[in-house]
Amino acid sequence: MHQSTEEMAAPPRTVVVMGVSGVGKTTTATGLAARLDAGFVEADQLHPPENVAAMAAGRPLDDAMRAPWLEAVAARAADLAGERPGGVVVACSALKRRYRDVFRRGLGDVLFLFLDAPEGEIRRRLRKRRGHFMPPSLLASQFAALERPDGEDDVVRLAVDRPMETILDEAVSVVRRRRAGDRTDGLGPAGTEPIPGGADR
């Protein structure tokens, strides 16, 4: 597939699609990776067995349990970042600033796309989700852990109450602008209002 100069430019080589469980990270990240001709990392697949067992039993992870997992996700992203013209797209909750800092330290200039939706909307869709180890009962703990990335200029919030194709169009546009050096779309003081709705996972 032909890549324009704008698509191949860097930074950032890594895009992390973040947010609570069920907000649409996997669907958005896989679609974005396809659009950019990028590699893809699903962070959930890199959890050690003990983390998966804890969550499946309804026990939220603490920082000590998340730390080696986040390092493994960042290492996997670093391995893939140079293999494809579009870099790598990661689907990872990255709920706290210190978690996002793991990617910043390990990967340099990273772009985070924050998918945001009200808890009630996400809970409704989680009840319909099948085949995932994260039960709906843990959603409250995810929102409790979430440190909204307002003021972090490498984070862009996407409105997710729209069709997936529209969300992906905006995501691609954001990535291209950032790779061209335009950093005017971050979550500064003017971008702090929550966005209603959300994409399915």
PDB file of C-alpha atoms in Angstrom:
ATOM      1  CA  MET A   1       0.000   0.000   0.000  1.00  0.00           C
ATOM      2  CA  HIS A   2       1.323   3.420  -0.941  1.00  0.00           C
ATOM      3  CA  GLN A   3       2.092   5.693   2.024  1.00  0.00           C
ATOM      4  CA  SER A   4       2.231   9.461   1.729  1.00  0.00           C
ATOM      5  CA  THR A   5       5.109  11.423   3.254  1.00  0.00           C
ATOM      6  CA  GLU A   6       2.708  12.724   5.886  1.00  0.00           C
ATOM      7  CA  GLU A   7       1.661   9.211   6.941  1.00  0.00           C
ATOM      8  CA  MET A   8       5.266   8.004   7.192  1.00  0.00           C
ATOM      9  CA  ALA A   9       6.557  11.009   9.112  1.00  0.00           C
ATOM     10  CA  ALA A  10       7.497  10.688  12.776  1.00  0.00           C
ATOM     11  CA  PRO A  11       7.080  11.390  15.652  1.00  0.00           C
ATOM     12  CA  PRO A  12       4.978   9.806  17.009  1.00  0.00           C
ATOM     13  CA  ARG A  13       5.649   6.246  15.892  1.00  0.00           C
ATOM     14  CA  THR A  14       3.440   4.873  18.679  1.00  0.00           C
ATOM     15  CA  VAL A  15      -0.259   5.620  19.235  1.00  0.00           C
ATOM     16  CA  VAL A  16      -1.895   4.361  22.423  1.00  0.00           C
ATOM     17  CA  VAL A  17      -5.698   4.111  22.358  1.00  0.00           C
ATOM     18  CA  MET A  18      -6.674   4.402  26.026  1.00  0.00           C
ATOM     19  CA  GLY A  19      -9.708   4.405  28.303  1.00  0.00           C
ATOM     20  CA  VAL A  20     -11.676   2.185  30.645  1.00  0.00           C
ATOM     21  CA  SER A  21     -12.727  -1.350  29.797  1.00  0.00           C
ATOM     22  CA  GLY A  22     -15.503  -1.509  27.202  1.00  0.00           C
ATOM     23  CA  VAL A  23     -15.074   1.995  25.780  1.00  0.00           C
ATOM     24  CA  GLY A  24     -13.965   0.755  22.357  1.00  0.00           C
ATOM     25  CA  LYS A  25     -10.174   0.536  22.548  1.00  0.00           C
ATOM     26  CA  THR A  26      -9.724  -2.690  20.610  1.00  0.00           C
ATOM     27  CA  THR A  27     -12.111  -1.826  17.793  1.00  0.00           C
ATOM     28  CA  THR A  28     -10.661   1.673  17.439  1.00  0.00           C
ATOM     29  CA  ALA A  29      -7.020   0.557  17.678  1.00  0.00           C
ATOM     30  CA  THR A  30      -7.340  -2.289  15.173  1.00  0.00           C
ATOM     31  CA  GLY A  31      -9.167  -0.045  12.729  1.00  0.00           C
ATOM     32  CA  LEU A  32      -6.587   2.704  13.136  1.00  0.00           C
ATOM     33  CA  ALA A  33      -3.699   0.267  12.661  1.00  0.00           C
ATOM     34  CA  ALA A  34      -5.257  -0.915   9.402  1.00  0.00           C
ATOM     35  CA  ARG A  35      -5.746   2.659   8.184  1.00  0.00           C
ATOM     36  CA  LEU A  36      -2.135   3.613   9.003  1.00  0.00           C
ATOM     37  CA  ASP A  37      -0.489   0.352   7.884  1.00  0.00           C
ATOM     38  CA  ALA A  38       0.751   0.023  11.467  1.00  0.00           C
ATOM     39  CA  GLY A  39       1.476  -2.872  13.774  1.00  0.00           C
ATOM     40  CA  PHE A  40      -1.006  -3.611  16.547  1.00  0.00           C
ATOM     41  CA  VAL A  41      -0.544  -4.546  20.212  1.00  0.00           C
ATOM     42  CA  GLU A  42      -3.478  -5.708  22.348  1.00  0.00           C
ATOM     43  CA  ALA A  43      -2.357  -5.044  25.909  1.00  0.00           C
ATOM     44  CA  ASP A  44      -4.936  -7.422  27.377  1.00  0.00           C
ATOM     45  CA  GLN A  45      -3.171 -10.317  25.669  1.00  0.00           C
ATOM     46  CA  LEU A  46       0.051  -9.549  27.570  1.00  0.00           C
ATOM     47  CA  HIS A  47      -1.373  -9.842  31.083  1.00  0.00           C
ATOM     48  CA  PRO A  48       0.339 -12.624  33.071  1.00  0.00           C
ATOM     49  CA  PRO A  49      -1.934 -15.503  34.123  1.00  0.00           C
ATOM     50  CA  GLU A  50      -2.169 -14.264  37.709  1.00  0.00           C
ATOM     51  CA  ASN A  51      -3.561 -10.911  36.544  1.00  0.00           C
ATOM     52  CA  VAL A  52      -6.129 -12.577  34.323  1.00  0.00           C
ATOM     53  CA  ALA A  53      -7.170 -14.895  37.157  1.00  0.00           C
ATOM     54  CA  ALA A  54      -7.566 -11.970  39.555  1.00  0.00           C
ATOM     55  CA  MET A  55      -9.735  -9.978  37.175  1.00  0.00           C
ATOM     56  CA  ALA A  56     -11.819 -13.001  36.176  1.00  0.00           C
ATOM     57  CA  ALA A  57     -12.515 -13.487  39.895  1.00  0.00           C
ATOM     58  CA  GLY A  58     -13.639  -9.871  40.218  1.00  0.00           C
ATOM     59  CA  ARG A  59     -10.507  -8.565  41.948  1.00  0.00           C
ATOM     60  CA  PRO A  60      -9.113  -5.279  40.566  1.00  0.00           C
ATOM     61  CA  LEU A  61      -5.405  -5.055  39.836  1.00  0.00           C
ATOM     62  CA  ASP A  62      -3.202  -2.868  41.995  1.00  0.00           C
ATOM     63  CA  ASP A  63      -0.219  -0.827  40.811  1.00  0.00           C
ATOM     64  CA  ALA A  64       2.255  -3.595  41.668  1.00  0.00           C
ATOM     65  CA  MET A  65       0.361  -6.050  39.475  1.00  0.00           C
ATOM     66  CA  ARG A  66       0.075  -3.591  36.619  1.00  0.00           C
ATOM     67  CA  ALA A  67       3.730  -2.471  36.616  1.00  0.00           C
ATOM     68  CA  PRO A  68       5.383  -5.496  34.912  1.00  0.00           C
ATOM     69  CA  TRP A  69       2.425  -5.781  32.523  1.00  0.00           C
ATOM     70  CA  LEU A  70       2.809  -2.167  31.379  1.00  0.00           C
ATOM     71  CA  GLU A  71       6.549  -2.645  30.902  1.00  0.00           C
ATOM     72  CA  ALA A  72       5.848  -5.712  28.761  1.00  0.00           C
ATOM     73  CA  VAL A  73       3.325  -3.799  26.639  1.00  0.00           C
ATOM     74  CA  ALA A  74       5.771  -0.927  26.123  1.00  0.00           C
ATOM     75  CA  ALA A  75       8.556  -3.354  25.209  1.00  0.00           C
ATOM     76  CA  ARG A  76       6.332  -5.122  22.685  1.00  0.00           C
ATOM     77  CA  ALA A  77       5.344  -1.780  21.150  1.00  0.00           C
ATOM     78  CA  ALA A  78       9.003  -0.736  20.923  1.00  0.00           C
ATOM     79  CA  ASP A  79       9.817  -3.982  19.105  1.00  0.00           C
ATOM     80  CA  LEU A  80       7.083  -3.379  16.521  1.00  0.00           C
ATOM     81  CA  ALA A  81       7.340   0.393  16.083  1.00  0.00           C
ATOM     82  CA  GLY A  82       9.956   0.253  13.350  1.00  0.00           C
ATOM     83  CA  GLU A  83       8.587  -2.718  11.451  1.00  0.00           C
ATOM     84  CA  ARG A  84       5.667  -1.068   9.633  1.00  0.00           C
ATOM     85  CA  PRO A  85       5.395   2.254   7.739  1.00  0.00           C
ATOM     86  CA  GLY A  86       2.711   3.486  10.135  1.00  0.00           C
ATOM     87  CA  GLY A  87       4.513   2.545  13.356  1.00  0.00           C
ATOM     88  CA  VAL A  88       2.424   0.755  15.995  1.00  0.00           C
ATOM     89  CA  VAL A  89      -0.998   1.225  17.593  1.00  0.00           C
ATOM     90  CA  VAL A  90      -1.565  -0.075  21.128  1.00  0.00           C
ATOM     91  CA  ALA A  91      -4.905  -0.771  22.819  1.00  0.00           C
ATOM     92  CA  CYS A  92      -4.262  -0.240  26.536  1.00  0.00           C
ATOM     93  CA  SER A  93      -6.294   1.248  29.372  1.00  0.00           C
ATOM     94  CA  ALA A  94      -3.388   3.467  30.608  1.00  0.00           C
ATOM     95  CA  LEU A  95      -5.680   4.762  33.333  1.00  0.00           C
ATOM     96  CA  LYS A  96      -3.185   6.693  35.454  1.00  0.00           C
ATOM     97  CA  ARG A  97      -0.582   9.251  34.497  1.00  0.00           C
ATOM     98  CA  ARG A  98       2.175   7.052  35.931  1.00  0.00           C
ATOM     99  CA  TYR A  99       1.007   4.260  33.602  1.00  0.00           C
ATOM    100  CA  ARG A 100       1.151   6.609  30.616  1.00  0.00           C
ATOM    101  CA  ASP A 101       4.620   7.645  31.758  1.00  0.00           C
ATOM    102  CA  VAL A 102       5.794   4.045  31.265  1.00  0.00           C
ATOM    103  CA  PHE A 103       5.088   4.459  27.539  1.00  0.00           C
ATOM    104  CA  ARG A 104       6.648   7.926  27.477  1.00  0.00           C
ATOM    105  CA  ARG A 105       9.867   6.634  29.027  1.00  0.00           C
ATOM    106  CA  GLY A 106      10.067   3.513  26.914  1.00  0.00           C
ATOM    107  CA  LEU A 107       8.878   4.857  23.570  1.00  0.00           C
ATOM    108  CA  GLY A 108       9.754   8.537  23.442  1.00  0.00           C
ATOM    109  CA  ASP A 109       7.189  10.685  21.643  1.00  0.00           C
ATOM    110  CA  VAL A 110       3.847   8.870  22.042  1.00  0.00           C
ATOM    111  CA  LEU A 111       0.363  10.013  21.077  1.00  0.00           C
ATOM    112  CA  PHE A 112      -2.512   8.927  23.325  1.00  0.00           C
ATOM    113  CA  LEU A 113      -6.085   8.861  22.026  1.00  0.00           C
ATOM    114  CA  PHE A 114      -8.424   8.992  25.037  1.00  0.00           C
ATOM    115  CA  LEU A 115     -11.825   7.379  24.455  1.00  0.00           C
ATOM    116  CA  ASP A 116     -14.227   8.790  27.038  1.00  0.00           C
ATOM    117  CA  ALA A 117     -17.805   7.843  27.901  1.00  0.00           C
ATOM    118  CA  PRO A 118     -20.105   7.968  30.962  1.00  0.00           C
ATOM    119  CA  GLU A 119     -19.976   4.998  33.321  1.00  0.00           C
ATOM    120  CA  GLY A 120     -23.633   4.096  32.777  1.00  0.00           C
ATOM    121  CA  GLU A 121     -23.188   3.827  29.021  1.00  0.00           C
ATOM    122  CA  ILE A 122     -20.108   1.633  29.359  1.00  0.00           C
ATOM    123  CA  ARG A 123     -21.796  -0.567  31.948  1.00  0.00           C
ATOM    124  CA  ARG A 124     -24.705  -1.144  29.570  1.00  0.00           C
ATOM    125  CA  ARG A 125     -22.387  -2.323  26.810  1.00  0.00           C
ATOM    126  CA  LEU A 126     -20.215  -4.431  29.096  1.00  0.00           C
ATOM    127  CA  ARG A 127     -23.289  -6.434  30.074  1.00  0.00           C
ATOM    128  CA  LYS A 128     -23.614  -7.408  26.397  1.00  0.00           C
ATOM    129  CA  ARG A 129     -19.942  -8.301  25.916  1.00  0.00           C
ATOM    130  CA  ARG A 130     -18.987 -11.958  25.795  1.00  0.00           C
ATOM    131  CA  GLY A 131     -15.679 -13.809  25.933  1.00  0.00           C
ATOM    132  CA  HIS A 132     -13.618 -11.271  27.898  1.00  0.00           C
ATOM    133  CA  PHE A 133     -12.064 -11.892  31.316  1.00  0.00           C
ATOM    134  CA  MET A 134     -12.946  -8.421  32.638  1.00  0.00           C
ATOM    135  CA  PRO A 135     -16.376  -8.642  34.348  1.00  0.00           C
ATOM    136  CA  PRO A 136     -18.741  -5.637  34.437  1.00  0.00           C
ATOM    137  CA  SER A 137     -18.378  -5.625  38.238  1.00  0.00           C
ATOM    138  CA  LEU A 138     -14.848  -4.193  37.885  1.00  0.00           C
ATOM    139  CA  LEU A 139     -15.924  -1.139  35.900  1.00  0.00           C
ATOM    140  CA  ALA A 140     -16.351   1.004  39.025  1.00  0.00           C
ATOM    141  CA  SER A 141     -12.745   0.255  40.013  1.00  0.00           C
ATOM    142  CA  GLN A 142     -11.601   1.318  36.545  1.00  0.00           C
ATOM    143  CA  PHE A 143     -13.351   4.671  36.835  1.00  0.00           C
ATOM    144  CA  ALA A 144     -11.979   5.062  40.375  1.00  0.00           C
ATOM    145  CA  ALA A 145      -8.432   4.491  39.078  1.00  0.00           C
ATOM    146  CA  LEU A 146      -8.841   6.704  35.996  1.00  0.00           C
ATOM    147  CA  GLU A 147      -6.809   9.911  36.144  1.00  0.00           C
ATOM    148  CA  ARG A 148      -8.245  11.982  33.329  1.00  0.00           C
ATOM    149  CA  PRO A 149      -5.400  13.243  31.154  1.00  0.00           C
ATOM    150  CA  ASP A 150      -6.510  16.878  31.071  1.00  0.00           C
ATOM    151  CA  GLY A 151      -3.510  19.123  30.456  1.00  0.00           C
ATOM    152  CA  GLU A 152      -1.282  16.347  29.072  1.00  0.00           C
ATOM    153  CA  ASP A 153      -0.404  17.732  25.655  1.00  0.00           C
ATOM    154  CA  ASP A 154       0.332  14.353  24.092  1.00  0.00           C
ATOM    155  CA  VAL A 155      -3.257  13.200  24.746  1.00  0.00           C
ATOM    156  CA  VAL A 156      -6.218  13.879  22.444  1.00  0.00           C
ATOM    157  CA  ARG A 157      -9.792  13.079  23.449  1.00  0.00           C
ATOM    158  CA  LEU A 158     -11.994  11.693  20.708  1.00  0.00           C
ATOM    159  CA  ALA A 159     -15.776  11.988  20.773  1.00  0.00           C
ATOM    160  CA  VAL A 160     -16.950   8.376  20.694  1.00  0.00           C
ATOM    161  CA  ASP A 161     -20.715   8.809  20.365  1.00  0.00           C
ATOM    162  CA  ARG A 162     -20.467   8.556  16.580  1.00  0.00           C
ATOM    163  CA  PRO A 163     -20.150   5.821  13.947  1.00  0.00           C
ATOM    164  CA  MET A 164     -16.831   3.952  14.080  1.00  0.00           C
ATOM    165  CA  GLU A 165     -15.859   5.104  10.585  1.00  0.00           C
ATOM    166  CA  THR A 166     -16.200   8.732  11.719  1.00  0.00           C
ATOM    167  CA  ILE A 167     -14.122   8.063  14.826  1.00  0.00           C
ATOM    168  CA  LEU A 168     -11.421   6.428  12.711  1.00  0.00           C
ATOM    169  CA  ASP A 169     -11.422   9.287  10.215  1.00  0.00           C
ATOM    170  CA  GLU A 170     -10.778  11.710  13.076  1.00  0.00           C
ATOM    171  CA  ALA A 171      -8.147   9.459  14.648  1.00  0.00           C
ATOM    172  CA  VAL A 172      -6.214   9.225  11.375  1.00  0.00           C
ATOM    173  CA  SER A 173      -6.423  12.993  10.962  1.00  0.00           C
ATOM    174  CA  VAL A 174      -5.099  13.557  14.488  1.00  0.00           C
ATOM    175  CA  VAL A 175      -2.172  11.183  13.941  1.00  0.00           C
ATOM    176  CA  ARG A 176      -1.263  12.817  10.631  1.00  0.00           C
ATOM    177  CA  ARG A 177      -1.361  16.290  12.166  1.00  0.00           C
ATOM    178  CA  ARG A 178       0.860  15.205  15.046  1.00  0.00           C
ATOM    179  CA  ARG A 179       3.342  13.604  12.668  1.00  0.00           C
ATOM    180  CA  ALA A 180       3.407  16.872  10.758  1.00  0.00           C
ATOM    181  CA  GLY A 181       4.256  18.728  13.992  1.00  0.00           C
ATOM    182  CA  ASP A 182       0.813  20.200  14.807  1.00  0.00           C
ATOM    183  CA  ARG A 183       0.184  19.873  18.569  1.00  0.00           C
ATOM    184  CA  THR A 184      -2.852  22.151  18.844  1.00  0.00           C
ATOM    185  CA  ASP A 185      -5.388  19.379  19.471  1.00  0.00           C
ATOM    186  CA  GLY A 186      -4.329  18.208  22.939  1.00  0.00           C
ATOM    187  CA  LEU A 187      -6.296  18.212  26.187  1.00  0.00           C
ATOM    188  CA  GLY A 188      -5.345  21.629  27.465  1.00  0.00           C
ATOM    189  CA  PRO A 189      -7.541  23.758  29.751  1.00  0.00           C
ATOM    190  CA  ALA A 190     -10.175  24.226  27.024  1.00  0.00           C
ATOM    191  CA  GLY A 191     -10.666  20.503  26.433  1.00  0.00           C
ATOM    192  CA  THR A 192     -11.781  19.156  29.790  1.00  0.00           C
ATOM    193  CA  GLU A 193     -15.489  18.405  29.338  1.00  0.00           C
ATOM    194  CA  PRO A 194     -16.438  14.691  29.317  1.00  0.00           C
ATOM    195  CA  ILE A 195     -17.783  13.351  26.037  1.00  0.00           C
ATOM    196  CA  PRO A 196     -21.039  11.367  26.131  1.00  0.00           C
ATOM    197  CA  GLY A 197     -21.630   8.080  24.380  1.00  0.00           C
ATOM    198  CA  GLY A 198     -19.052   5.559  23.262  1.00  0.00           C
ATOM    199  CA  ALA A 199     -18.024   2.997  20.701  1.00  0.00           C
ATOM    200  CA  ASP A 200     -18.440  -0.699  21.356  1.00  0.00           C
ATOM    201  CA  ARG A 201     -15.314  -2.674  22.116  1.00  0.00           C
TER     202      ARG A 201
END
